[in-house]
Coordinates of C-alpha atoms and ligand atoms in Angstrom, one line a residue:
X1 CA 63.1 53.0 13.6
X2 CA 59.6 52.3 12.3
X3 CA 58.4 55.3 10.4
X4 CA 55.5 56.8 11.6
X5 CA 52.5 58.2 8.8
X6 CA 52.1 61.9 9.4
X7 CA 48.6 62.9 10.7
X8 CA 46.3 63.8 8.4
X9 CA 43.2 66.1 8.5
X10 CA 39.7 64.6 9.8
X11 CA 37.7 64.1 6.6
X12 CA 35.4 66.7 5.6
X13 CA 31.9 64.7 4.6
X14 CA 29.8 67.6 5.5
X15 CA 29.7 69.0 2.0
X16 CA 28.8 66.3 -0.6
X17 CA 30.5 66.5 -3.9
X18 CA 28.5 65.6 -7.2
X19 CA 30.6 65.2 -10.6
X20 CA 34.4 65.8 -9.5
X21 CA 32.5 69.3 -8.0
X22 CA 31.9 69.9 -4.2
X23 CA 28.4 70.4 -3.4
X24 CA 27.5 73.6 -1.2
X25 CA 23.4 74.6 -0.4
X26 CA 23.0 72.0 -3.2
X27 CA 25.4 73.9 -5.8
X28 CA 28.0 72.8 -7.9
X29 CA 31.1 75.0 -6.9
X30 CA 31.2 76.2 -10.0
X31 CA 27.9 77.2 -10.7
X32 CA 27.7 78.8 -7.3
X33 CA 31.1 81.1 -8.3
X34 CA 28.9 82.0 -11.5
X35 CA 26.0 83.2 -8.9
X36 CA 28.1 85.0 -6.4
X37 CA 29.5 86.4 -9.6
X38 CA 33.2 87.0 -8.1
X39 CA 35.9 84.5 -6.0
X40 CA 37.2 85.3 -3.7
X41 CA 33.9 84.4 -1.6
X42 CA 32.4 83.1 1.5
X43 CA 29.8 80.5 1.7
X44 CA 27.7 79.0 4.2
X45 CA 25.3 76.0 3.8
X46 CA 22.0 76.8 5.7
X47 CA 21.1 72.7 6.0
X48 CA 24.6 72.2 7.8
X49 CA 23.9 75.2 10.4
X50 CA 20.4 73.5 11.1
X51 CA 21.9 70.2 10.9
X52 CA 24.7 71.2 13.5
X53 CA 21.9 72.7 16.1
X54 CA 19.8 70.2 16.3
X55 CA 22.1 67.4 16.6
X56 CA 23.6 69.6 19.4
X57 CA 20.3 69.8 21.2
X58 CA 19.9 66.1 20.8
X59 CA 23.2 65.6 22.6
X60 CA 22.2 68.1 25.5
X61 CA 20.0 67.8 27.9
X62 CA 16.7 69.7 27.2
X63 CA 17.4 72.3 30.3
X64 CA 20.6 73.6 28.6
X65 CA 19.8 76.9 27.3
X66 CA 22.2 76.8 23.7
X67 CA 23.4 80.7 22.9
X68 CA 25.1 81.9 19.6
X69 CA 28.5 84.3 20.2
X70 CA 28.1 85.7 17.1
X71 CA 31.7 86.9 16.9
X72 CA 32.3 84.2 15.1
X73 CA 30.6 85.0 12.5
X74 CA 28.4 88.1 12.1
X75 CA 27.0 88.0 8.8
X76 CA 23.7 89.7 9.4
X77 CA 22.1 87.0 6.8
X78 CA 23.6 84.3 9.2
X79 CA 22.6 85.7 12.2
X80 CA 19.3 86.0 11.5
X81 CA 19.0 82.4 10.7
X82 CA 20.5 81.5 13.3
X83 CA 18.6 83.1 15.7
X84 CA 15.7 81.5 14.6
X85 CA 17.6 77.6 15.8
X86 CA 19.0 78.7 19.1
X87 CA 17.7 80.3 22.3
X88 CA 20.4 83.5 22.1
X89 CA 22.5 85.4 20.7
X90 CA 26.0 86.4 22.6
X91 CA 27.3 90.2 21.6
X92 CA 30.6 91.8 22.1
X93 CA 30.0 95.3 20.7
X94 CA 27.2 97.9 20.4
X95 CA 27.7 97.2 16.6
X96 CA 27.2 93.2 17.0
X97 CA 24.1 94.0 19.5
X98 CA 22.2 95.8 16.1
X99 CA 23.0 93.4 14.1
X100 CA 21.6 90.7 16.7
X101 CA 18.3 92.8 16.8
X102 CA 18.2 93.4 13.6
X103 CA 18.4 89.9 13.2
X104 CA 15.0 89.3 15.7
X105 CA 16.8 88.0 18.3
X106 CA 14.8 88.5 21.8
X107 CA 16.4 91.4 23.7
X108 CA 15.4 89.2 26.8
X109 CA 17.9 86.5 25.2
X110 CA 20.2 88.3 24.0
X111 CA 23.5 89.0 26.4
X112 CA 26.2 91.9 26.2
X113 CA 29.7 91.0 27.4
X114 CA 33.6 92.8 26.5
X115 CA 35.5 94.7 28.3
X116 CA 35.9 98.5 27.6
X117 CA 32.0 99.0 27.0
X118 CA 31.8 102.2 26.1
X119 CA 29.3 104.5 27.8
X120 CA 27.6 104.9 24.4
X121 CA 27.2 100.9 24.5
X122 CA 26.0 100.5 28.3
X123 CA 23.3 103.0 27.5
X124 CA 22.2 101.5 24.1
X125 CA 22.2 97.8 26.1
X126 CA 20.1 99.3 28.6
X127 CA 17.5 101.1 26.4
X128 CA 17.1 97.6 24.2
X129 CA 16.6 95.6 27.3
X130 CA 19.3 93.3 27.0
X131 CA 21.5 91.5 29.9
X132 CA 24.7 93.4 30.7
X133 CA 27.9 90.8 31.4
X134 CA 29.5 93.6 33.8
X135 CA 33.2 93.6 33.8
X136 CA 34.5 96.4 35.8
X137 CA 33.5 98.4 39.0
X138 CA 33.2 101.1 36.8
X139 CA 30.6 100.0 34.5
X140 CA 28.1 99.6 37.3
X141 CA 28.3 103.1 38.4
X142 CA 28.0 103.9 34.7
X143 CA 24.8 101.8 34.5
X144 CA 23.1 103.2 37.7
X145 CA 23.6 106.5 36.2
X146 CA 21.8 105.5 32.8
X147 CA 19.5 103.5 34.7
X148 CA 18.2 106.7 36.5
X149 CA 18.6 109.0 33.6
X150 CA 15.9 106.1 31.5
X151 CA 14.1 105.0 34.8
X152 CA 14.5 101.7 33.3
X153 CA 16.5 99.3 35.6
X154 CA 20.2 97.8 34.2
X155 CA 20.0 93.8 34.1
X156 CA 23.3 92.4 35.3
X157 CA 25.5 89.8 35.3
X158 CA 28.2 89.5 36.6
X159 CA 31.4 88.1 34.5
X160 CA 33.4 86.2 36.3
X161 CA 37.5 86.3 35.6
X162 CA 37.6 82.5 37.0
X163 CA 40.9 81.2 39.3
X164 CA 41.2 78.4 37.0
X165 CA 41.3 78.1 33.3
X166 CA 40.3 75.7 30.3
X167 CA 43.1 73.4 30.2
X168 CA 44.1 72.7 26.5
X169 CA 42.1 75.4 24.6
X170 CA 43.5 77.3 21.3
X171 CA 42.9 80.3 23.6
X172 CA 42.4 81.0 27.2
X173 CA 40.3 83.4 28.4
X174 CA 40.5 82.7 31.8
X175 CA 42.9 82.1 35.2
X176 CA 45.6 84.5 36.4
X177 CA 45.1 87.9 35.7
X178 CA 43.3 88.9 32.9
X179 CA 41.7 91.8 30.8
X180 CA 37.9 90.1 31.0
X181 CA 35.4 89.8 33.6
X182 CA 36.1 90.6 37.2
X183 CA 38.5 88.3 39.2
X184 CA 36.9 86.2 41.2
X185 CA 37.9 87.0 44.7
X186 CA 36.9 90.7 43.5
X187 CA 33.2 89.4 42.6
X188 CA 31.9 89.3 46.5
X189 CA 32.2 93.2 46.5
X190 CA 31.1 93.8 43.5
X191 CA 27.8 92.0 44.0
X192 CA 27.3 94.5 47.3
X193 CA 27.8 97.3 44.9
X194 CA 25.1 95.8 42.6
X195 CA 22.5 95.6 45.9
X196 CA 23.6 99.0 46.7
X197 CA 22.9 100.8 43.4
X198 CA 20.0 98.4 43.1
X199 CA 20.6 97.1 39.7
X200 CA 18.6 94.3 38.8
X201 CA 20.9 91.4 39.5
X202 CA 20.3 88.5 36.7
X203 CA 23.3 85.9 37.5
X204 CA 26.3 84.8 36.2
X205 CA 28.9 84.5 33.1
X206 CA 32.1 82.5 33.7
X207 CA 34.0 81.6 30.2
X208 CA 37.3 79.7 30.6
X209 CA 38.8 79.6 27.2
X210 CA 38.2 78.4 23.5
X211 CA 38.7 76.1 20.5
X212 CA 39.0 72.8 22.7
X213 CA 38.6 69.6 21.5
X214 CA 39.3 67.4 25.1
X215 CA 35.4 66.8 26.3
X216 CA 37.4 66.0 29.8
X217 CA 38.9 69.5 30.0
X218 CA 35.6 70.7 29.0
X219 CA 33.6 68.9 31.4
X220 CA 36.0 69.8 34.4
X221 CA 35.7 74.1 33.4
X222 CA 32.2 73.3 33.9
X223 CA 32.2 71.9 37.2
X224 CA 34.3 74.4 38.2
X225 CA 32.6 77.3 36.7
X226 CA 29.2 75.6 38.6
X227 CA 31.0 75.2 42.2
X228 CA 32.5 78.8 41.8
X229 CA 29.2 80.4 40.8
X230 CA 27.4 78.5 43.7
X231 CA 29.9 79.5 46.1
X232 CA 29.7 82.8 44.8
X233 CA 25.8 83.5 44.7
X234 CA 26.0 83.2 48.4
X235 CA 26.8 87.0 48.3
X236 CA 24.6 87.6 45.3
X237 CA 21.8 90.2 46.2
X238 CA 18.5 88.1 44.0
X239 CA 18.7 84.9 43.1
X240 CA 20.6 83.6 40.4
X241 CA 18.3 83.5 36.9
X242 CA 21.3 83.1 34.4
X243 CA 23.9 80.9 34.4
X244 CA 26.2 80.8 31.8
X245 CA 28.8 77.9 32.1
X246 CA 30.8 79.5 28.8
X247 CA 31.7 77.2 25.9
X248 CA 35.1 76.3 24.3
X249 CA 33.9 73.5 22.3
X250 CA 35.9 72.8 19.3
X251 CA 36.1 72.0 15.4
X252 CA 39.0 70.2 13.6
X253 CA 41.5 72.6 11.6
X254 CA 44.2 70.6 11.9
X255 CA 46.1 67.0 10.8
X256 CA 45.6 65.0 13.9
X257 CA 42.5 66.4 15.0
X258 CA 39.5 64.6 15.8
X259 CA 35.4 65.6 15.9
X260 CA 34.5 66.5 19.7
X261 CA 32.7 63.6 21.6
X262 CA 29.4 65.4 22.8
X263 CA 28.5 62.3 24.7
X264 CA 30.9 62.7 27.8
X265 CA 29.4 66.9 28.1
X266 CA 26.3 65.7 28.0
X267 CA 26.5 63.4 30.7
X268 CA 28.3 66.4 32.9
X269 CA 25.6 68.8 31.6
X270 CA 22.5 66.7 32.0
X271 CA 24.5 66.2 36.0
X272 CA 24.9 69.7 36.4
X273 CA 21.0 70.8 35.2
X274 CA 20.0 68.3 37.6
X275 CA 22.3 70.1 40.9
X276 CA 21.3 73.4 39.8
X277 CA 17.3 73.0 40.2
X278 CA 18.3 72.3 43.5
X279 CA 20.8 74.8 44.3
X280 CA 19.5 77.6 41.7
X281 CA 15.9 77.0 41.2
X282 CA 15.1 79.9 39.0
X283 CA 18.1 79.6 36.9
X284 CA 18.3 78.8 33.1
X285 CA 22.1 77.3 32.5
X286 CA 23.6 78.6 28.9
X287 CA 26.4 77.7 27.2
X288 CA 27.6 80.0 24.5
X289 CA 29.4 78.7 21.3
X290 CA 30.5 80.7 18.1
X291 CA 32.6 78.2 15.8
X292 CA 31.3 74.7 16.7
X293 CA 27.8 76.6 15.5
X294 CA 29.3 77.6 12.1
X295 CA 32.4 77.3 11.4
X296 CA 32.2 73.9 9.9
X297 CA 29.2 75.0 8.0
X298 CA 31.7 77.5 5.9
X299 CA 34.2 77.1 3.1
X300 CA 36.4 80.0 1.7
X301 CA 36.5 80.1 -2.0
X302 CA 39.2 81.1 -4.1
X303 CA 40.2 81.5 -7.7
X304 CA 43.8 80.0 -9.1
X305 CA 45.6 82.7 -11.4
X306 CA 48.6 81.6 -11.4
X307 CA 50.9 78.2 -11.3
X308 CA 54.3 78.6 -10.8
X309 CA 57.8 76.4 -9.9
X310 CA 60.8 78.1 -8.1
X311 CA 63.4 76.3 -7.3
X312 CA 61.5 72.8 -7.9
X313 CA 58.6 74.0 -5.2
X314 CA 54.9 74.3 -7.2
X315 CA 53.0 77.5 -6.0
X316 CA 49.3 78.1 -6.6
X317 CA 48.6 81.4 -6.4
X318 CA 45.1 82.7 -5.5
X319 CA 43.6 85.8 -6.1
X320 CA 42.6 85.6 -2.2
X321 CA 44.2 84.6 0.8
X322 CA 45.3 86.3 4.3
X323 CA 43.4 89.5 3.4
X324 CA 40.4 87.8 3.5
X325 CA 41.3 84.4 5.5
X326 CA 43.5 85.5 7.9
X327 CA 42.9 82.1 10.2
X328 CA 44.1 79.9 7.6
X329 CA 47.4 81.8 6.9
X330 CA 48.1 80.9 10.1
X331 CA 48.3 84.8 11.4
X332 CA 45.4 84.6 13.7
X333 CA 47.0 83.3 17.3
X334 CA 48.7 80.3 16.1
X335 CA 52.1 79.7 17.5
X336 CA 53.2 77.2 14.9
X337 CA 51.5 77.8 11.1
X338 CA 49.2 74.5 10.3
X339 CA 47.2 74.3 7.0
X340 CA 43.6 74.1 7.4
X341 CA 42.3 71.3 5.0
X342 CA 42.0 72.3 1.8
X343 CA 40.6 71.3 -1.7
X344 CA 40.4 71.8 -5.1
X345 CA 36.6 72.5 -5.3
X346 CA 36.1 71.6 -9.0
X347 CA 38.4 68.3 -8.8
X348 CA 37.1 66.4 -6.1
X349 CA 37.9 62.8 -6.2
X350 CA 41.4 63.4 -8.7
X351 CA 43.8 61.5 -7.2
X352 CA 46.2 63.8 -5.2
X353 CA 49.3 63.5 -7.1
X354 CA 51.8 66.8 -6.3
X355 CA 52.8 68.8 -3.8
X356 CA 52.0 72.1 -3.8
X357 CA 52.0 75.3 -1.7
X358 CA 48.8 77.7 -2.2
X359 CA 49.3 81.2 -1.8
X360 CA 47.6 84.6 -1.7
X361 CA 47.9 87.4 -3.4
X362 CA 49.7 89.7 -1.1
X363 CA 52.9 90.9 -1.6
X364 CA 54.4 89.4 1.9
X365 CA 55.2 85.8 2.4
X366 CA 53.0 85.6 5.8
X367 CA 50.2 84.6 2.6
X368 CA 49.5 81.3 2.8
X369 CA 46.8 79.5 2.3
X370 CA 48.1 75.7 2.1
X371 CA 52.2 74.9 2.8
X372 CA 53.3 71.8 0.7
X373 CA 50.0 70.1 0.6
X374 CA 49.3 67.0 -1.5
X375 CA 46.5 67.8 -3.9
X376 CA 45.5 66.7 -7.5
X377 CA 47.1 68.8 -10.0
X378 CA 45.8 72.2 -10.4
X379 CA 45.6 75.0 -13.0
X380 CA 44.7 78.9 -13.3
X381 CA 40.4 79.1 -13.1
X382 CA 40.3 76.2 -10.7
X383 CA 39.2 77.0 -7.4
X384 CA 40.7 76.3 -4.1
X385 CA 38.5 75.6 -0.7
X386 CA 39.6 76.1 2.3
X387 CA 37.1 74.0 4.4
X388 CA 36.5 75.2 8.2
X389 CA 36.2 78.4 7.4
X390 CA 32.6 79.7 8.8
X391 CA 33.9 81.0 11.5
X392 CA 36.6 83.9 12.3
X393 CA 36.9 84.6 8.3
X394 CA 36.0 87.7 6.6
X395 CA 34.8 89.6 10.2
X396 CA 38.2 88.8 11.6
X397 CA 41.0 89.7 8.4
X398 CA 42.9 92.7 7.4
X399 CA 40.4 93.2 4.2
X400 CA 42.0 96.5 3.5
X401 CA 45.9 95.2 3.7
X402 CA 47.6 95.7 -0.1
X403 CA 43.8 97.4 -1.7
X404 CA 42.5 94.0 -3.3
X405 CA 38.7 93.2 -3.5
X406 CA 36.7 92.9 -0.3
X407 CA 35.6 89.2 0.2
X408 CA 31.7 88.5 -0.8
X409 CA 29.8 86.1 2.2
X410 CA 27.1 84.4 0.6
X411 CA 24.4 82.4 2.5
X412 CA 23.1 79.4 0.3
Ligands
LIG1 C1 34.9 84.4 21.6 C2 34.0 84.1 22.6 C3 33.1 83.0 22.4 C4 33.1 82.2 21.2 O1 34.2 81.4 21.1 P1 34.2 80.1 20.1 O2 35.6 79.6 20.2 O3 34.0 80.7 18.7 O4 33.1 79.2 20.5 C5 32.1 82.8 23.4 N1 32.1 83.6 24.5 C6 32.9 84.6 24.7 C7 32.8 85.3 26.0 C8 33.9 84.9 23.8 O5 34.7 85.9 24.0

């Protein structure tokens, strides 16, 4: 049998390197650890954000409203600049909705979905203006109470638990039964309940899943999520003004994975715009996206303190790792652990001559930050990247698991 080459990561040319050192906001690595003034850190290059939306818009028709879900990545610095290249920001917590108006986000734009809002949250949303993505019965009847108690009217969406889901995705958020939204067949009642408590009724949210890198399965949970809100409207109490079509669109963490072809969601997108000023003439159609926004814009930085061999295996060890990176150790919804591609920041270009295994420094073997990865050789000061890394890092890891150092984010 013909042996096959293993698949290997998708090359990461977004950061240029300069001098055997990677290149970040126009920084040497190195330099840029000397400025941050500690590793382990964060960083995200600005130019690649901006450089990430606009090509975006370019691929999507002009009608297509673009919203950031800033759970991917809620550092209030990034936020802020991002809300300044797209047309929304997407929160999922009272605390994410301060930081988005902090930020200078337009309450108008900005849109409020999770389930188990608290009371606390629906009246904060309400008093800032912003649109509520209503997921239960009972968070109507706790807006029409706040809505009295401010005499300023609720705006609504309804989010929509779809009967179909996004078929390939790193995580589905959709079809069967589910904790989010409001099952579809449900969705006819509760839009009489919205007429009847006379909340002001804005449209739609319908989000089938995540991290999906299949254009086709991406272009199909659109056309479903159009023909179920269209069927849907026709029990809707106003016309529809909103209609989010969700997101899902993916980056590449892994060896085999390829860059998303925009072209093909374009096409569907720039067909759908064109059905919907026809069937929903005063709507704007958003799609929300967190890490194909960011998360290629990010790199996680680590120091090397230590180089050991057991039992002829090479371990870096890092003086960061799934504290601070969770993703990458493989401990954040992965089934099978796959290494994220990783460098050695200050040796770029070195021939990759071992094998080693990157670690953390946690006392518990779930730390790992690259498993038997081919890299050049490596010593204590050197510092390890792990690239992909500007989304779901430092918001989403266990910073306070075995007391090390919290993780600096810098924007550069
Ligand atoms: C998590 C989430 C997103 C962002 O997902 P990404 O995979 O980062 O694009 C968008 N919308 C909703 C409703 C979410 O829960």
């Amino acid at each position: 049998m013909e042996a096959k080459a293993p698949p290997t990561h998708a090359p990461m040319t977004q950061f240029a390197t300069v001098d055997s050192e990677l290149l970040i906001g126009g920084l040497p690595l190195s330099r840029l650890a000397e400025r941050v003034g500690q590793t382990p850190f964060y960083a995200y290059d600005r130019e690649l954000l901006r450089t990430r939306v606009s090509q975006l818009k370019a691929a999507l028709p002009a009608g297509v409203k673009l919203h950031y879900a800033m759970k991917a990545n809620p550092m209030p610095a990034l936020v802020a600049f991002m809300a300044t290249l797209v047309d929304g920001i997407d929160v999922a917590s009272g605390g994410e909705m301060k930081v988005a108006l902090d930020a200078g986000g337009n309450p108008q734009e900005i849109s409020f979905a999770g389930p188990g809002k608290r009371d606390a949250e629906l009246r904060q949303a309400v008093a800032a203006g912003v649109l509520i993505n209503v997921e239960s019965f009972r968070e109507l009847d706790v807006l029409a109470r706040v809505s009295n108690e401010l005499a300023l009217p609720a705006r609504v969406a309804v989010r929509v638990n779809p009967d179909f889901e996004l078929k390939g995705s790193g995580m589905k958020m959709g079809g069967g039964p589910k904790q989010f939204g409001v099952d579809a067949e449900q969705v006819p009642a509760l839009l009489a309940r919205i007429g009847e408590l006379k909340l002001s009724f804005e449209g739609f949210h319908l989000f089938a899943g995540s991290q999906n890198l299949k254009p086709e399965s991406i272009c199909e949970a659109q056309q479903k999520s159009y023909e179920l809100a269209l069927s849907l409207s026709r029990h809707a109490p106003s016309p529809v003004r909103f209609l989010n079509l969700g997101g899902g669109f993916g980056i590449p963490y892994f060896p085999g994975e390829q860059h998303l072809d925009l072209s093909p969601i374009g096409d569907n997108l720039t067909h759908l715009v064109a059905r919907a000023a026809q069937d929903f003439p005063l709507a704007s159609l958003v799609i929300e996206l967190g890490r194909y926004l960011v998360g290629e814009a990010g790199i996680y930085v680590s120091r090397i303190v230590d180089r050991k061999i057991s039992r002829g295996q090479t371990y870096l060890i890092t003086d960061g790792g799934l504290n601070h990176h969770l993703s990458a150790s493989g401990n954040f919804g992965q089934v099978i652990r796959k290494n994220y591609p990783v460098s050695i920041g200050n040796r770029m270009g070195a021939e990759d001559t071992e094998i080693v295994t990157i670690v953390g420094p946690l006392c518990t073997p779930l730390d790992i930050l690259g498993d038997r990865m081919t890299l050049p050789v490596a010593v204590p000061g050197d510092l390890a990247v792990v690239f992909q890394s500007g989304a779901y890092g430092a918001s989403a890891s266990p910073q306070r698991f075995l007391g090390h150092p919290e993780v600096v984010e810098v924007l550069v």
